[in-house]
XYZ file of C-alpha atoms in Angstrom:
438
model
C -42.367 42.079 100.331
C -41.765 42.313 96.806
C -38.716 40.292 96.973
C -40.722 37.738 99.132
C -43.258 37.492 96.463
C -40.755 37.146 93.811
C -39.001 34.278 95.694
C -42.410 32.612 96.148
C -43.307 32.894 92.405
C -39.691 31.633 91.379
C -40.084 28.512 93.914
C -43.536 27.859 92.679
C -42.434 28.097 89.078
C -39.556 25.860 89.789
C -41.664 23.343 91.559
C -44.195 23.149 88.816
C -41.314 22.806 86.444
C -39.960 19.765 88.449
C -43.558 18.332 88.643
C -43.937 18.649 84.973
C -40.670 16.954 84.450
C -41.730 14.252 87.071
C -44.899 13.571 85.040
C -43.082 13.323 81.918
C -40.123 11.276 83.033
C -42.711 9.079 85.120
C -44.610 8.378 81.877
C -41.535 7.475 80.032
C -40.487 5.093 82.766
C -44.050 3.550 82.941
C -44.015 3.115 79.185
C -40.744 1.411 79.336
C -41.871 -0.883 81.933
C -45.150 -1.716 79.969
C -43.257 -2.348 76.781
C -40.817 -4.799 78.714
C -43.923 -6.513 80.163
C -45.533 -6.815 76.748
C -42.341 -8.239 75.399
C -42.280 -10.874 78.137
C -45.976 -11.565 77.533
C -45.413 -12.313 73.990
C -42.786 -14.910 75.003
C -45.004 -16.448 77.714
C -48.208 -16.336 75.995
C -50.300 -13.314 77.587
C -50.962 -9.862 76.118
C -50.143 -6.575 77.857
C -51.608 -3.321 76.489
C -51.582 0.273 77.715
C -55.111 1.238 77.043
C -54.732 5.030 77.962
C -52.448 7.452 79.337
C -53.733 10.965 80.316
C -50.941 13.254 81.536
C -51.722 16.457 83.357
C -49.530 18.984 85.096
C -49.587 17.511 88.544
C -51.209 14.149 88.065
C -52.031 11.586 85.634
C -54.512 8.737 84.902
C -53.723 5.523 83.144
C -55.435 2.226 82.182
C -53.404 -1.043 81.514
C -55.006 -4.383 80.605
C -53.462 -7.920 80.705
C -55.128 -10.803 78.844
C -54.206 -14.653 79.397
C -55.478 -17.251 77.083
C -57.066 -19.911 79.331
C -58.439 -22.131 76.703
C -56.564 -25.066 78.044
C -58.575 -24.673 81.354
C -61.872 -24.492 79.599
C -62.060 -20.663 79.689
C -61.549 -18.230 76.788
C -59.431 -15.705 78.751
C -58.545 -14.060 81.937
C -58.559 -10.348 82.109
C -56.773 -7.900 84.600
C -57.471 -4.186 84.147
C -55.478 -1.763 86.218
C -56.779 1.799 86.563
C -54.069 4.041 88.157
C -54.037 7.480 89.743
C -50.407 8.869 89.196
C -49.102 11.753 91.369
C -46.123 13.604 89.888
C -43.007 14.235 92.058
C -40.835 15.434 93.289
C -42.657 15.493 96.648
C -45.046 12.595 97.001
C -47.708 12.092 99.656
C -48.242 8.375 99.810
C -49.730 5.864 102.117
C -46.228 5.179 103.179
C -45.777 8.777 104.206
C -44.001 11.580 102.326
C -41.626 10.426 99.671
C -39.240 11.906 97.041
C -39.476 10.470 93.521
C -40.565 10.763 89.930
C -44.082 9.722 90.557
C -46.475 7.596 92.951
C -49.059 5.437 91.397
C -52.133 4.234 93.263
C -53.898 1.400 91.339
C -57.097 -0.586 91.420
C -57.293 -3.881 89.666
C -60.349 -5.617 88.329
C -60.228 -9.369 87.421
C -62.709 -11.006 84.947
C -62.976 -14.060 82.816
C -65.242 -15.296 79.999
C -67.138 -17.350 82.543
C -70.115 -15.664 84.601
C -69.692 -18.539 87.102
C -66.071 -17.940 87.607
C -66.612 -14.152 87.809
C -69.078 -14.482 90.556
C -66.714 -16.891 92.474
C -63.852 -14.338 92.099
C -66.308 -11.493 93.286
C -67.072 -13.448 96.472
C -63.444 -14.486 96.985
C -62.078 -10.876 96.400
C -64.990 -9.122 98.037
C -62.389 -6.448 99.445
C -61.030 -6.047 95.987
C -57.419 -5.349 94.927
C -57.191 -1.484 95.473
C -54.359 -0.986 97.854
C -51.509 -1.115 95.235
C -48.810 1.534 95.524
C -45.852 2.005 93.129
C -43.278 4.753 93.782
C -40.807 5.505 90.924
C -37.424 6.703 91.920
C -34.923 8.965 90.068
C -32.454 6.059 89.427
C -34.558 3.970 86.958
C -35.855 1.816 89.747
C -39.208 1.534 91.536
C -40.627 0.336 94.713
C -44.221 -1.368 94.894
C -46.369 -2.323 97.861
C -49.682 -4.312 97.848
C -52.023 -5.491 100.438
C -53.696 -8.801 99.676
C -57.281 -9.119 100.840
C -58.520 -11.710 103.297
C -60.099 -14.727 101.307
C -62.853 -16.814 102.782
C -64.546 -19.318 100.370
C -66.693 -22.280 100.867
C -65.636 -25.127 98.593
C -67.881 -28.193 98.287
C -69.206 -28.065 101.788
C -65.627 -27.220 103.058
C -63.850 -23.960 103.731
C -60.703 -22.189 102.433
C -59.590 -19.237 104.352
C -56.394 -17.197 103.837
C -55.755 -14.307 106.230
C -54.531 -11.786 103.560
C -50.999 -10.744 103.214
C -48.615 -8.023 102.136
C -46.270 -7.740 99.137
C -43.204 -5.240 98.885
C -40.984 -5.405 95.960
C -38.247 -3.384 94.139
C -37.165 -3.536 90.505
C -35.951 -1.826 87.420
C -38.183 -0.398 84.700
C -36.476 -2.569 82.099
C -37.861 -5.685 83.939
C -34.240 -7.252 84.253
C -34.221 -7.366 87.943
C -36.907 -7.906 90.732
C -36.619 -8.529 94.380
C -39.161 -8.469 97.228
C -40.877 -10.231 100.137
C -44.433 -11.723 100.146
C -45.732 -12.175 103.719
C -48.920 -14.429 103.686
C -51.404 -14.773 106.710
C -52.397 -18.091 108.021
C -54.226 -20.503 105.685
C -56.991 -22.760 106.924
C -58.724 -25.450 104.801
C -61.199 -28.221 105.625
C -63.106 -30.546 103.183
C -66.238 -30.422 105.410
C -65.843 -34.089 106.244
C -62.554 -35.377 107.734
C -59.417 -33.520 106.544
C -58.336 -30.064 107.960
C -55.144 -28.363 106.987
C -53.651 -25.341 108.915
C -50.560 -23.482 107.572
C -49.097 -20.879 109.917
C -48.138 -17.315 108.522
C -45.482 -17.715 105.984
C -42.898 -15.607 104.153
C -41.518 -15.770 100.575
C -38.355 -13.889 99.657
C -37.482 -13.634 95.974
C -34.507 -11.983 94.001
C -34.698 -12.567 90.237
C -32.570 -11.411 87.181
C -34.120 -12.114 83.816
C -31.792 -13.039 80.940
C -31.947 -11.640 77.645
C -34.180 -14.381 76.076
C -36.891 -13.267 78.633
C -37.535 -16.944 79.580
C -34.616 -18.003 81.735
C -33.510 -16.233 84.847
C -30.914 -16.296 87.646
C -32.053 -15.832 91.143
C -33.453 -17.184 94.288
C -36.962 -18.146 95.892
C -36.912 -18.739 99.632
C -40.021 -19.750 101.512
C -40.568 -20.507 105.095
C -43.275 -21.292 107.559
C -43.424 -22.317 111.234
C -45.732 -25.144 110.743
C -48.234 -27.134 108.716
C -50.847 -29.205 110.680
C -52.756 -31.958 109.249
C -55.891 -33.453 110.976
C -57.846 -36.436 109.663
C -60.633 -37.780 111.653
C -59.797 -40.931 113.482
C -56.063 -40.314 113.250
C -53.484 -38.573 115.369
C -52.714 -34.846 114.501
C -49.719 -34.567 112.280
C -47.451 -31.496 112.454
C -44.535 -30.549 110.166
C -42.374 -27.782 111.975
C -40.057 -25.292 110.481
C -40.823 -25.751 106.858
C -38.544 -24.439 104.159
C -38.403 -24.368 100.431
C -35.588 -22.953 98.422
C -35.150 -22.663 94.644
C -32.144 -21.029 92.913
C -30.791 -20.832 89.504
C -27.545 -19.466 88.191
C -25.700 -19.134 84.942
C -22.421 -21.136 84.890
C -20.434 -21.478 81.745
C -23.481 -20.259 79.675
C -25.462 -22.955 81.238
C -28.019 -23.055 83.960
C -27.539 -24.742 87.324
C -30.954 -25.237 89.092
C -31.508 -26.427 92.598
C -34.692 -27.057 94.777
C -34.578 -27.944 98.571
C -37.535 -28.852 100.901
C -36.743 -29.109 104.587
C -38.658 -29.830 107.729
C -37.151 -29.173 110.995
C -39.264 -31.594 113.100
C -42.167 -33.987 112.483
C -44.698 -34.175 115.443
C -47.265 -36.966 115.656
C -45.219 -39.443 113.675
C -44.938 -42.908 115.339
C -41.226 -42.821 114.329
C -39.322 -39.753 115.757
C -38.216 -37.755 112.740
C -36.207 -34.509 112.463
C -34.201 -32.489 109.989
C -35.832 -33.995 106.886
C -34.241 -32.787 103.548
C -35.298 -33.365 100.018
C -32.928 -31.858 97.404
C -33.215 -31.865 93.735
C -30.658 -30.485 91.295
C -30.190 -30.133 87.623
C -26.959 -28.631 86.314
C -25.641 -27.335 82.941
C -29.215 -26.982 81.386
C -29.052 -25.335 78.058
C -31.056 -22.052 78.014
C -32.035 -22.907 74.395
C -33.652 -26.081 75.502
C -35.909 -24.069 78.026
C -36.825 -21.509 75.405
C -37.646 -24.268 72.914
C -39.819 -25.936 75.513
C -41.600 -22.761 76.402
C -42.488 -22.365 72.580
C -43.660 -26.014 72.457
C -45.628 -25.945 75.517
C -48.079 -23.565 73.976
C -48.517 -25.741 70.847
C -49.039 -29.090 72.524
C -51.613 -27.947 74.951
C -55.180 -28.903 73.695
C -58.331 -28.662 75.700
C -58.408 -28.812 79.458
C -56.092 -31.428 80.696
C -55.073 -32.540 77.173
C -51.537 -32.613 75.996
C -50.724 -33.653 72.513
C -47.173 -35.109 72.676
C -47.753 -37.510 69.837
C -48.749 -34.854 67.374
C -45.560 -33.096 68.059
C -43.083 -35.800 68.272
C -40.332 -34.193 66.206
C -40.528 -30.977 68.196
C -40.422 -32.895 71.461
C -37.394 -34.827 70.269
C -35.732 -31.512 69.251
C -36.134 -30.204 72.671
C -34.535 -33.263 74.165
C -31.669 -33.071 71.824
C -30.952 -29.454 73.054
C -31.573 -30.513 76.778
C -29.324 -33.710 76.583
C -25.890 -32.271 76.189
C -22.545 -33.150 77.542
C -22.310 -31.939 81.209
C -25.872 -32.315 82.073
C -26.077 -33.615 85.733
C -29.165 -34.794 87.583
C -29.145 -35.403 91.317
C -31.549 -36.021 94.054
C -31.062 -36.556 97.987
C -33.294 -37.579 100.619
C -32.044 -37.285 104.289
C -33.436 -37.295 107.812
C -32.549 -38.050 111.456
C -34.718 -40.844 112.615
C -35.023 -42.131 116.205
C -31.346 -42.007 117.504
C -29.854 -42.480 113.983
C -30.070 -41.085 110.412
C -30.783 -41.932 106.945
C -29.211 -40.679 103.651
C -30.000 -41.615 99.977
C -28.024 -39.737 97.330
C -28.203 -40.140 93.597
C -26.357 -38.573 90.921
C -26.476 -39.080 87.024
C -24.378 -37.489 84.352
C -25.334 -37.495 80.738
C -22.617 -38.936 78.475
C -24.474 -39.470 75.306
C -25.118 -42.735 73.191
C -22.291 -44.752 71.847
C -20.923 -43.901 68.403
C -22.378 -40.341 68.800
C -25.954 -41.508 67.882
C -28.728 -39.233 68.229
C -31.494 -40.085 70.662
C -33.947 -40.341 67.815
C -31.893 -43.309 66.463
C -32.355 -45.394 69.493
C -34.153 -48.831 68.735
C -33.229 -51.079 71.705
C -34.705 -49.896 74.996
C -31.444 -51.050 76.612
C -29.588 -48.333 74.902
C -31.317 -45.815 77.173
C -29.161 -47.087 79.950
C -26.165 -46.049 78.199
C -26.888 -42.506 77.899
C -25.783 -41.471 81.483
C -23.472 -42.595 84.122
C -24.874 -42.729 87.510
C -24.125 -43.410 91.095
C -26.354 -44.327 94.250
C -25.555 -44.382 97.826
C -27.970 -45.565 100.620
C -26.531 -44.885 104.038
C -28.540 -45.973 107.036
C -27.813 -46.182 110.741
C -27.969 -49.776 111.858
C -30.276 -48.748 114.600
C -32.679 -47.154 112.145
C -32.893 -50.324 110.135
C -33.392 -52.579 113.196
C -36.121 -50.464 114.850
C -38.182 -49.596 111.884
C -40.279 -51.659 109.062
C -37.075 -50.913 106.842
C -35.693 -54.208 108.353
C -38.499 -56.302 106.728
C -38.136 -54.448 103.490
C -34.237 -54.902 103.386
C -33.664 -58.125 105.342
C -33.122 -60.287 102.269
C -30.639 -57.767 100.712
C -28.506 -56.925 103.776
C -25.967 -59.662 103.384
C -25.750 -59.364 99.731
C -25.654 -55.713 98.999
C -24.861 -53.758 102.156
C -21.676 -53.377 104.043
C -21.199 -52.348 107.596
C -19.151 -49.116 108.056
C -19.102 -48.119 111.713
C -22.752 -47.582 112.931
C -24.026 -47.448 109.268
C -25.104 -49.939 106.779
C -24.307 -48.696 103.207
C -25.308 -49.833 99.735
C -23.496 -48.316 96.809
C -24.711 -48.948 93.128
C -23.290 -47.644 89.941
C -24.257 -47.616 86.177
C -21.432 -47.105 83.811
C -21.452 -47.696 80.119
C -24.940 -49.331 80.274
C -23.809 -51.845 82.971
C -25.288 -51.846 86.382
C -23.344 -53.103 89.418
C -24.588 -53.168 93.028
C -21.987 -53.549 95.828
C -19.331 -54.291 93.070
C -21.444 -57.082 91.818
C -23.002 -57.171 88.213
C -26.757 -56.757 88.211
C -28.749 -57.720 85.213
C -30.690 -54.645 83.886
C -33.221 -56.996 82.470
C -34.421 -57.439 85.927
C -35.440 -53.859 86.380
C -37.450 -54.030 83.206
C -39.283 -57.192 84.386
C -37.517 -59.416 81.875
């Protein structure tokens, strides 16, 4: 019996020691995360403060505040206050079931602004509050977090906005360098109270981000998808975009950023012209990270009152950002494509920055025509002949078909290029003055 009691005492003592360590290590991890968030906030223009941290033997309580300057929106600030109850490990009893870890934090978040009217609106929108936020700290300097987003139902100017809640799950490191997760959103319904109704099906956003050392730029991916977006307008046929997708990605290549964006629609229902496999792609390669950082700093300075941006008062700073951005290797591209009727259409444009002749700076440009020399560009328009002949495109392009389009199989193709400040279409010189209305 004495041996059993001894074993129990030793076990209890060991567990309390582990619990004490979990509380201590958990506090260090949370403080590291908050310090990193504060550093990022300083760069991005918001404040993060650890108001209090009261650590006990088996549990702790903490309060953290975030403040956002919203003067450019006509408000003084937006405040988020998080009050957390922290359970020390190693054994954790959470809403996700028993877990092993350093700590488990259950948080309530309050949102307030400097406007009583906005506060009342927020109270109505978030009537269920933001109280189901769980964070589990692991032993390997990482965490998992889960949040349930409340349902939103708000009347807007005689109309209604309704969002059927959602769930967020994410994982990351305490130093803030890596975050990944999934946001599942419920259906969204909006009507203006008169003639327009929008209905978005439940959707999913996946993300995986690695923050770079400057705390502004990142590598990573956002991927959003939804089954359908339905648009109804009184007196018009219902319009449905099926299998929507949006993807944003960015990676560091040769110490420069390559960014891309794509919006896709699997099928369009309700259109008088059968359309499917719509693609819009946008790319910007070899962006100087220093240019993004400089723009981030400038953006805070040029923002005046609500809707006001003072570019004129910061002309030198704007030009400095452009000088950082417009470097050799910078490439811009855009593509539009779709399957239409029984054919297809594809428009592709690519421009590469080559700089001004004689290595002149952008600030030295006097003649507007010089701007056409800073990039070499190519444009290709590829259309199925059946698409042109069976759609209003024929009336738009009829006068140009013989002069600028060539027949290649079943496609009509126009190619244009801008080289050294000279424009040619279908290998024929084209006066740039025409584009300027001259």
